[in-house]
Amino acid sequence: MRNVKIRALVAVLIVAAAVGAAFAHSVTSSRHAAVRTAAGRLPAGDEAIESVNAVGEQAMRQTAPFHEVANGAYADALRKAKQKPKVAGTWTPVGGPALYADNPDYSGLDPVVTAGPSRLGWSNLSGRITDFAAVSPDRVFAAPAAGGIWETTNAGASWRSIGDNLPTQAMGAVAYSTAGGGTIIAGTGDNAVGGVITPSGLGVYTSRDDGKTWVRASGVPDGLVTFQVTLDPTNAAVSYVATNRGLFRSTDDGTTYTNVALPIPKVVNGQVTPNGCAGDTTSAECFYAAVVTDVQVQSGTGAVIAAVGWPYGGAVNKLGVTQAPQNGIYTSPHGAPGTFTFVDPGKSAPTSNGFAPTPVVGRTTLSVANGPNQDHGYVYALVQDAKKLQGCYDPAIDIPICSGTGNEVLAEATFLDGAYVSADFGKTWKKVMTWEQLEAPGSGSSLAGGLGLSYGPGVQSWYNNWIAVDPTTADPITHAPTRVLFGLEEIWENSVQGAPVVAQTGWKVIGRYWNACLLVVAGTQCSGAGSPIPGTTTHPDQHAGLLVPDDLGGVTLYAGNDGGAYRQHLYAGQDFSNDNWGQGANIGLHTLQPYDANIAKDGTVVAGLQDNGTIKISPSGRQDMVFGGDGFFTAINPDNSSQMAEEYTYGNVNGSLDGGKTWSNYPPDWGGSSSSALFATPMQIDLTNPSHMMIGGRTVSQTEHPYEAHCVDGTAGFQCSPCCIPVGAGQVTYDNWADVFDLGVVPGTSTTTSSGSALKTSALDVRGDAAYVGYCGPCSVFTVLTGFKSGIATNVGGTAPPKFGAPDGWHVAPAAGLPDRYITSVRIDTTDPSGKTIYVTLGGFSSHWTPPGAQGEDVSRVGTGHLFVSHDAGATFTDVSGDLPDAPADWVLVRSGRLIVGTDVGPFVSSSLTGGSYSRLGDLPSVPVVSIKQDPSNPKRVIAATFGRGVYAFTFAN
């Protein structure tokens, strides 16, 4: 997840150095001193904390006005959704078989100033993968974060879905047991600290028929985030599941699980209750105390080692609760409940056993040396630094206050502590890697050794973090492992092959962040390689690593990241290399994560993807990345598909006049600021006039130039079209945007824009002169502000007639009858020429699902229902939810006298405009449907953006 704001000083230094970096299409103006790098992906300023912001905001869609979802709410919604009658028809994927990021049409005009995504070293991509499990090097299962379970039987050459029948597509981990003839164990709940849009999990499921049917295991609660499913290597019927609700053990091949009750204390207002959170899965005081981020089992003995690793560690919340008072290592001689002990290193360095001090321990992953020739006492741990993360985010104002090191301009930030080894199964430890080592020159990293602009190796170690021992390598004398790999933003390996990894040693990158090697101090990054480096590399942000041995002494590494699956095979005696990743292993993985999708009359689709940029799906079905980084809301001229717009984080808008080959950058004044806008900032063109576009943060802005930077005539030294690229001294001035309304701030907080308590646009629509926005504040679950507010603002029905591009008529509507929950979409009824009829969808759950421990929230306006209509420009609302399942609703489309609703549990269609009864629309898996749009060339066809299964289309019979 990438930010775009860079200090002007740094931008000047980079350009002056002429280091040959692959910068993206950019524009510098009197209002915006910014440099875009490598078509959107940019390690910069607030990047170190951006993912936290994103998680907090997207979680609020499901929880507001609370900060959590009540146990059972999501499961109840899924159960009722499955009971609904189904409208016949089939959803078909739009595009495939993978996302291509190597199309030379999108390489930009040159390798430096306008370099495009095809110069980054990626080929075929899919959505984020959280875990793998293997039967053999050829038969492997993948768990995409929001895409269910997939299987390959040809070593990743192609994949097929075997998880469509799971009740949720949100996945955290997968394992394969040989017991019972072969059992797949799927742990649900995206483990990237709550995911982005994906709902929490619904427990653990097993399949004994290769995914045809799935059975829920008993004993594991809802509201789940699964970090790991691990089998006992010597008893396949025994498995462990590491979750945000504790550690669970099964002795019957995943049929039933028992909480092992790790001995974790409860600390409230400084008062310690020993073992107060042991086995507690419901109390608010224990919500983060038992977040088990990994578990491993020793071959032969069945001994178990687990890591408790809530990324914020011992941070104290607004209720005085110490969130995770005892992060760290726990061990048991055999794994039975009640037999685990905390391996206490002490609270300050140097510790008593060499491990990180307890207050430092954040998200931690583990790997045991279980290879046949290895000493099984060896354990490795990769540890994120909770103290750094605590010190770099101020939840009172919902914004980052540093980027990890305190020296953001000249040093790379990191939230990493380091890596450790234990030779006695967790009793004592030595540090084998420090975070400083990864930032030194010569490692081959794309992030280290240069002007990293606050983005160094391990900056996302709270988000992506794994470590793995190669089971095929061992020192012949000590039997210690000689190859250890770990994943952060890049994939790393110990650099001295053949030597046991038992003390601090050197490390090298074998899976670069990208091939751009930008923002360098000449000769240091990527070990002095030129930029861009030829060939391919892995997509960044590594979430999964699995080493699968073969019968010939070789090993295959499967790597999962925000770009999907990668594979590299070694024969005995070979070493991994950044040159041998090939094109990726994503053919058939229809698991992209769009926030939005739009279609032109010629069939061209554009969509913004989580960490995979902006995608263009051609009428032929080919999917190309046309802009890098994170993509969010998009726009395309329905009459001219060459004209399109996309946005980066916090409303940083870019446009193209040639179908995505070249771009110009023209955010509104407030664009790029986390204090002024949501991470995914609502943006939309007017389909009745594609030359009009609206975007909203705290400020609502409109433009008559949606597809390119419109430069003020007479600016000396710059070309104003099409890219607004500086060609001489001075600055570009562009005048695209008119600010038409200020939503203000959360009542009772500061009136200054920088306070971070701004009301922010969460949804909008524009049609002719009529415009509406839905807003929220505060908009993140990480806030310490009490309460939550949402509402509707519009220029219809005000003191003056509405006028596009002007403040005329803008006001906050009374919105009587609309519950005070998160507004996910606002849609103007196209059949009402007055513009006064609108439909609004709401997130969250109804009032009867008030979570336990909720405090400070005003529950009087939580209400019930998820779909409302107003016929008087938002003055009053009527509930038209009918019998729609009680789950967050994300979008509504009015079509042929019926309402099509996208929800977190799938799409539904009503019997009438008054709601009434709803039916399931087609046969989609249970995946969030975040937008549904009418195909402008086919009135029977709609397209939907599903967060986890890509873009789909449905054709009605009439």
Coordinates of C-alpha atoms in Angstrom, one line a residue, residues 146-552:
A146 CA -10.4 -13.2 -0.1
G147 CA -10.7 -15.9 -2.7
G148 CA -11.3 -19.2 -1.0
I149 CA -9.1 -22.3 -1.6
W150 CA -7.5 -23.1 -4.9
E151 CA -5.6 -26.2 -6.1
T152 CA -2.9 -26.9 -8.7
T153 CA -1.9 -30.3 -9.8
N154 CA 0.8 -29.1 -12.3
A155 CA 3.2 -27.2 -10.1
G156 CA 1.4 -23.8 -10.5
A157 CA 1.0 -23.9 -14.3
S158 CA -2.7 -23.6 -13.7
W159 CA -5.2 -23.4 -10.8
R160 CA -8.8 -24.2 -10.1
S161 CA -11.1 -23.2 -7.3
I162 CA -12.1 -25.8 -4.8
G163 CA -13.5 -23.5 -2.2
D164 CA -16.7 -22.1 -3.8
N165 CA -18.8 -24.0 -1.4
L166 CA -17.1 -22.5 1.7
P167 CA -19.4 -20.2 3.6
T168 CA -16.8 -17.4 3.4
Q169 CA -14.0 -16.7 0.9
A170 CA -11.9 -14.9 3.6
M171 CA -8.9 -17.1 4.2
G172 CA -6.0 -17.0 6.5
A173 CA -4.3 -20.5 6.4
V174 CA -4.6 -23.9 4.8
A175 CA -3.0 -27.3 5.6
Y176 CA -3.2 -30.8 4.2
S177 CA -3.3 -33.9 6.4
T178 CA -2.7 -37.4 5.2
A179 CA -5.1 -38.7 7.9
G180 CA -8.4 -40.2 6.8
G181 CA -7.3 -40.6 3.3
G182 CA -6.4 -36.9 2.9
T183 CA -7.9 -33.9 4.6
I184 CA -7.7 -30.2 3.6
I185 CA -8.0 -27.9 6.6
A186 CA -8.9 -24.3 5.9
G187 CA -8.7 -21.6 8.5
T188 CA -10.9 -18.6 7.6
G189 CA -10.3 -14.9 8.2
D190 CA -7.7 -12.9 6.4
N191 CA -4.6 -12.6 8.6
A192 CA -3.2 -9.3 7.3
V193 CA -4.3 -7.8 10.7
G194 CA -8.0 -7.9 9.9
G195 CA -7.7 -7.7 6.1
V196 CA -8.9 -4.7 4.1
I197 CA -12.5 -5.2 3.1
T198 CA -12.7 -9.0 3.7
P199 CA -15.0 -10.0 6.6
S200 CA -13.6 -11.9 9.6
G201 CA -13.6 -15.6 9.4
L202 CA -16.2 -18.1 10.5
G203 CA -14.0 -20.9 12.0
V204 CA -12.1 -23.8 10.6
Y205 CA -13.4 -26.2 7.8
T206 CA -12.3 -29.5 6.5
S207 CA -12.8 -31.3 3.2
R208 CA -12.1 -34.9 2.6
D209 CA -13.3 -34.9 -1.1
D210 CA -11.0 -32.3 -2.6
G211 CA -13.2 -29.4 -1.9
K212 CA -16.6 -30.8 -3.1
T213 CA -17.9 -30.5 0.4
W214 CA -16.7 -28.7 3.5
V215 CA -17.6 -29.4 7.1
R216 CA -17.1 -26.9 10.0
A217 CA -15.0 -28.0 12.8
S218 CA -16.4 -27.6 16.3
G219 CA -14.7 -25.6 19.1
V220 CA -13.4 -22.6 17.1
P221 CA -15.4 -19.4 17.4
D222 CA -16.6 -16.9 14.8
G223 CA -14.9 -13.5 14.4
L224 CA -11.8 -15.3 13.4
V225 CA -8.5 -14.3 11.9
T226 CA -6.4 -17.5 11.2
F227 CA -2.6 -17.1 11.1
Q228 CA -1.5 -20.7 10.8
V229 CA -2.7 -24.3 10.6
T230 CA 0.1 -26.7 11.6
L231 CA 0.1 -30.5 11.6
D232 CA 2.1 -32.7 14.0
P233 CA 4.7 -34.2 11.5
T234 CA 4.5 -37.6 13.3
N235 CA 0.8 -37.8 13.9
A236 CA -1.3 -36.3 11.0
A237 CA -4.5 -36.5 13.1
V238 CA -3.2 -33.8 15.4
S239 CA -3.3 -30.2 14.2
Y240 CA -3.1 -26.7 15.7
V241 CA -4.7 -23.5 14.6
A242 CA -3.2 -20.1 15.5
T243 CA -5.9 -17.4 15.6
N244 CA -6.7 -14.0 17.0
R245 CA -8.9 -15.8 19.5
G246 CA -6.1 -18.1 20.8
L247 CA -4.5 -21.4 20.0
F248 CA -6.6 -24.4 19.3
R249 CA -5.7 -28.1 19.1
S250 CA -7.4 -31.1 17.4
T251 CA -6.6 -34.7 17.9
D252 CA -9.2 -36.1 15.4
D253 CA -8.1 -34.7 12.0
G254 CA -9.8 -31.3 12.4
T255 CA -13.2 -32.5 13.4
T256 CA -13.1 -30.8 16.8
Y257 CA -10.8 -28.3 18.4
T258 CA -10.0 -27.3 22.0
N259 CA -8.6 -24.0 23.2
V260 CA -5.3 -24.8 24.8
A261 CA -5.7 -21.8 27.1
L262 CA -2.3 -20.1 26.9
P263 CA -1.4 -18.6 30.3
I264 CA -1.9 -15.0 29.4
P265 CA -2.7 -12.3 32.0
K266 CA -5.4 -9.6 31.9
V267 CA -4.2 -6.1 32.6
V268 CA -6.8 -3.2 33.1
N269 CA -5.7 0.1 34.4
G270 CA -2.4 -1.4 35.5
Q271 CA -4.1 -4.2 37.6
V272 CA -2.8 -7.6 36.6
T273 CA -5.0 -10.7 36.8
P274 CA -2.7 -13.8 36.2
N275 CA -4.1 -16.1 33.5
G276 CA -7.1 -13.7 33.2
C277 CA -7.1 -14.1 29.5
A278 CA -6.3 -17.8 29.4
G279 CA -8.8 -19.4 27.0
D280 CA -11.0 -16.2 27.0
T281 CA -12.4 -15.6 23.5
T282 CA -15.1 -13.1 24.3
S283 CA -14.1 -10.5 26.9
A284 CA -13.3 -7.0 25.5
E285 CA -10.3 -6.9 27.9
C286 CA -8.8 -10.0 26.2
F287 CA -9.6 -9.1 22.6
Y288 CA -6.0 -8.6 21.5
A289 CA -4.2 -10.5 24.3
A290 CA -4.2 -13.9 22.7
V291 CA -3.4 -13.1 19.1
V292 CA -1.4 -16.2 18.2
T293 CA 0.5 -15.4 15.0
D294 CA 2.2 -18.8 14.5
V295 CA 2.5 -22.3 15.9
Q296 CA 4.9 -25.1 15.0
V297 CA 5.4 -28.7 16.1
Q298 CA 8.6 -30.6 16.6
S299 CA 9.0 -33.8 14.6
G300 CA 9.3 -36.9 16.7
T301 CA 8.3 -35.5 20.1
G302 CA 5.1 -33.6 19.3
A303 CA 6.4 -30.7 21.3
V304 CA 4.8 -27.4 20.4
I305 CA 6.0 -23.8 20.2
A306 CA 3.7 -20.9 19.6
A307 CA 4.1 -17.1 19.3
V308 CA 1.6 -14.5 20.6
G309 CA 2.2 -11.4 18.6
W310 CA -0.4 -8.6 18.5
P311 CA 1.5 -6.0 16.4
Y312 CA 0.8 -3.2 18.9
G313 CA 2.0 -5.2 21.8
G314 CA 1.3 -3.6 25.2
A315 CA -0.4 -0.5 23.9
V316 CA -3.1 0.8 26.2
N317 CA -6.5 1.6 24.7
K318 CA -9.0 4.3 25.7
L319 CA -10.6 1.9 28.3
G320 CA -7.3 1.4 30.1
V321 CA -6.9 -2.1 28.8
T322 CA -3.3 -3.2 28.0
Q323 CA -4.0 -4.8 24.6
A324 CA -1.4 -7.6 24.7
P325 CA 0.4 -7.7 28.0
Q326 CA 2.4 -10.8 27.3
N327 CA 3.4 -11.2 23.6
G328 CA 6.1 -13.8 23.1
I329 CA 7.0 -17.5 23.0
Y330 CA 5.0 -20.3 24.6
T331 CA 6.0 -23.9 24.6
S332 CA 4.5 -27.3 25.6
P333 CA 6.1 -30.8 25.7
H334 CA 3.1 -32.3 23.9
G335 CA 0.5 -29.5 23.2
A336 CA -2.3 -30.6 25.5
P337 CA -4.5 -27.9 26.9
G338 CA -3.2 -26.4 30.1
T339 CA 0.4 -27.5 29.5
F340 CA 1.9 -24.4 27.9
T341 CA 4.3 -22.1 29.6
F342 CA 5.4 -18.6 28.8
V343 CA 9.2 -18.4 28.0
D344 CA 9.9 -15.1 29.8
P345 CA 12.9 -13.2 28.4
G346 CA 12.3 -10.2 30.6
K347 CA 11.2 -6.7 29.8
S348 CA 14.4 -5.0 28.8
A349 CA 17.6 -5.7 26.9
P350 CA 19.8 -7.6 27.4
T351 CA 17.2 -10.3 28.1
S352 CA 17.7 -13.4 30.2
N353 CA 17.5 -15.8 27.3
G354 CA 18.6 -13.7 24.3
F355 CA 15.1 -13.2 22.8
A356 CA 13.5 -9.8 22.2
P357 CA 12.2 -8.1 25.4
T358 CA 8.5 -8.8 25.9
P359 CA 7.4 -5.1 25.3
V360 CA 9.3 -5.2 21.9
V361 CA 7.7 -8.4 20.6
G362 CA 5.0 -7.8 17.9
R363 CA 3.9 -10.0 15.1
T364 CA 6.2 -13.0 15.2
T365 CA 6.5 -16.0 12.9
L366 CA 8.3 -19.3 13.5
S367 CA 9.9 -22.2 11.7
V368 CA 11.2 -25.5 13.1
A369 CA 14.1 -27.5 11.6
N370 CA 12.1 -30.7 10.9
G371 CA 14.1 -32.0 8.0
P372 CA 15.2 -35.6 8.1
N373 CA 18.9 -34.7 8.6
Q374 CA 18.3 -31.7 10.9
D375 CA 18.5 -31.3 14.6
H376 CA 14.8 -30.7 15.5
G377 CA 15.7 -28.5 18.4
Y378 CA 16.5 -25.6 16.1
V379 CA 13.7 -23.0 15.8
Y380 CA 13.8 -19.6 14.0
A381 CA 11.7 -16.5 14.7
L382 CA 11.1 -13.3 12.8
V383 CA 10.0 -10.6 15.1
Q384 CA 8.3 -7.2 14.4
D385 CA 8.9 -4.4 16.9
A386 CA 5.7 -3.5 18.7
K387 CA 7.3 -0.4 20.4
K388 CA 8.2 1.1 17.1
L389 CA 4.6 0.7 15.8
Q390 CA 3.2 2.1 19.0
G391 CA 5.4 5.2 18.7
C392 CA 4.4 5.9 15.1
Y393 CA 0.7 6.2 15.2
D394 CA -1.6 8.5 17.1
P395 CA -5.0 7.0 17.4
A396 CA -6.4 10.2 18.9
I397 CA -6.1 11.9 15.5
D398 CA -6.1 8.9 13.2
I399 CA -2.9 9.9 11.4
P400 CA 0.7 8.8 11.5
I401 CA 3.1 10.9 13.5
C402 CA 6.3 9.4 12.3
S403 CA 7.5 6.8 9.8
G404 CA 9.4 4.5 12.1
T405 CA 12.9 5.9 12.7
G406 CA 12.4 9.6 13.4
N407 CA 14.7 10.4 10.6
E408 CA 12.3 10.1 7.7
V409 CA 14.2 12.1 5.1
L410 CA 17.6 10.4 5.1
A411 CA 16.9 7.0 6.7
E412 CA 14.6 4.1 5.8
A413 CA 11.9 3.4 8.4
T414 CA 11.3 -0.1 9.6
F415 CA 9.0 -1.7 12.2
L416 CA 11.3 -4.8 12.3
D417 CA 13.2 -6.0 15.3
G418 CA 15.1 -9.0 13.7
A419 CA 15.4 -12.7 13.4
Y420 CA 16.4 -15.2 16.2
V421 CA 17.5 -18.8 16.4
S422 CA 17.1 -21.3 19.3
A423 CA 19.0 -24.6 19.5
D424 CA 16.9 -25.9 22.4
F425 CA 13.4 -25.4 21.1
G426 CA 12.8 -22.0 22.5
K427 CA 14.5 -21.9 25.8
T428 CA 17.5 -19.7 24.8
W429 CA 18.0 -17.6 21.7
K430 CA 20.6 -15.8 19.6
K431 CA 20.0 -13.0 17.2
V432 CA 20.9 -14.0 13.6
M433 CA 19.7 -10.8 11.9
T434 CA 19.3 -7.2 12.9
W435 CA 17.1 -4.7 11.0
E436 CA 20.3 -2.6 10.4
Q437 CA 21.8 -5.4 8.4
L438 CA 19.0 -5.3 5.9
E439 CA 19.5 -1.6 5.2
A440 CA 23.2 -2.0 4.5
P441 CA 24.4 -1.9 0.9
G442 CA 25.2 -5.1 -1.0
S443 CA 22.1 -7.1 -0.2
G444 CA 20.4 -6.8 -3.6
S445 CA 17.4 -5.1 -2.0
S446 CA 15.4 -2.6 -3.9
L447 CA 14.7 -0.7 -0.7
A448 CA 18.0 -0.7 1.2
G449 CA 21.2 1.2 1.0
G450 CA 19.8 4.3 -0.7
L451 CA 17.5 7.2 -0.2
G452 CA 14.7 5.0 0.8
L453 CA 12.4 7.8 1.8
S454 CA 11.1 6.3 5.0
Y455 CA 10.5 2.9 3.5
G456 CA 13.1 0.3 4.5
P457 CA 13.1 -3.5 4.8
G458 CA 10.6 -4.6 7.4
V459 CA 8.5 -1.5 7.4
Q460 CA 5.5 -3.7 6.9
S461 CA 6.6 -6.6 9.1
W462 CA 3.4 -6.2 11.1
Y463 CA 1.5 -6.9 7.8
N464 CA 3.6 -9.4 5.9
N465 CA 6.0 -11.6 7.8
W466 CA 7.1 -15.2 7.4
I467 CA 10.2 -17.3 8.0
A468 CA 11.0 -20.8 6.8
V469 CA 13.8 -23.4 7.2
D470 CA 14.7 -25.4 4.1
P471 CA 14.2 -29.0 5.3
T472 CA 16.7 -30.4 2.7
T473 CA 19.8 -28.6 4.0
A474 CA 21.8 -29.4 7.1
D475 CA 25.4 -29.1 8.4
P476 CA 26.8 -32.7 8.4
I477 CA 28.3 -32.3 11.9
T478 CA 25.9 -30.1 13.9
H479 CA 22.8 -30.9 11.8
A480 CA 21.9 -27.2 12.0
P481 CA 20.0 -25.8 9.0
T482 CA 22.2 -24.2 6.4
R483 CA 19.4 -22.4 4.5
V484 CA 16.8 -20.1 6.1
L485 CA 14.5 -17.8 4.2
F486 CA 12.1 -15.1 5.3
G487 CA 9.6 -12.8 3.7
L488 CA 9.0 -9.1 4.4
E489 CA 8.4 -6.8 1.5
E490 CA 11.0 -8.9 -0.3
I491 CA 12.2 -12.5 0.0
W492 CA 15.5 -12.9 1.8
E493 CA 18.0 -15.8 2.3
N494 CA 21.1 -16.3 4.3
S495 CA 24.0 -15.3 2.0
V496 CA 26.6 -17.8 3.0
Q497 CA 25.3 -21.1 1.6
G498 CA 26.4 -24.3 3.3
A499 CA 27.2 -22.7 6.6
P500 CA 24.9 -23.4 9.6
V501 CA 22.7 -20.5 10.5
V502 CA 23.4 -20.4 14.2
A503 CA 24.7 -16.9 14.8
Q504 CA 24.5 -13.5 13.2
T505 CA 25.2 -13.8 9.5
G506 CA 24.7 -12.0 6.2
W507 CA 21.5 -11.9 4.2
K508 CA 20.6 -11.3 0.6
V509 CA 17.5 -10.7 -1.4
I510 CA 16.3 -13.4 -3.7
G511 CA 12.9 -11.8 -4.5
R512 CA 13.3 -8.1 -5.1
Y513 CA 10.6 -5.6 -4.4
W514 CA 10.7 -4.6 -8.1
N515 CA 13.2 -4.1 -10.8
A516 CA 13.1 -0.3 -10.8
C517 CA 15.7 0.1 -8.0
L518 CA 14.7 3.7 -7.7
L519 CA 15.5 6.5 -5.3
V520 CA 19.1 5.3 -5.0
V521 CA 22.3 6.7 -3.9
A522 CA 24.3 5.7 -7.0
G523 CA 25.8 2.2 -6.8
T524 CA 24.2 1.0 -3.5
Q525 CA 20.7 -0.3 -4.1
C526 CA 20.2 -3.6 -5.9
S527 CA 24.0 -4.1 -5.4
G528 CA 24.7 -1.4 -7.9
A529 CA 22.6 -2.7 -10.8
G530 CA 21.2 -0.4 -13.4
S531 CA 17.5 0.6 -13.4
P532 CA 15.3 -1.0 -14.5
I533 CA 16.9 -4.4 -14.2
P534 CA 16.0 -6.7 -17.1
G535 CA 14.0 -9.8 -16.4
T536 CA 11.4 -10.6 -13.8
T537 CA 11.0 -10.5 -10.0
T538 CA 8.4 -11.3 -7.4
H539 CA 5.6 -8.8 -6.6
P540 CA 6.3 -7.2 -3.2
D541 CA 4.7 -7.7 0.2
Q542 CA 5.4 -11.4 1.0
H543 CA 2.7 -13.2 3.0
A544 CA 3.4 -16.9 2.5
G545 CA 6.4 -19.1 1.9
L546 CA 6.4 -22.9 1.6
L547 CA 9.4 -25.1 0.9
V548 CA 8.4 -28.5 -0.6
P549 CA 11.1 -31.2 -0.8
D550 CA 11.2 -33.8 -3.6
D551 CA 12.5 -37.3 -3.8
L552 CA 15.8 -36.3 -5.5

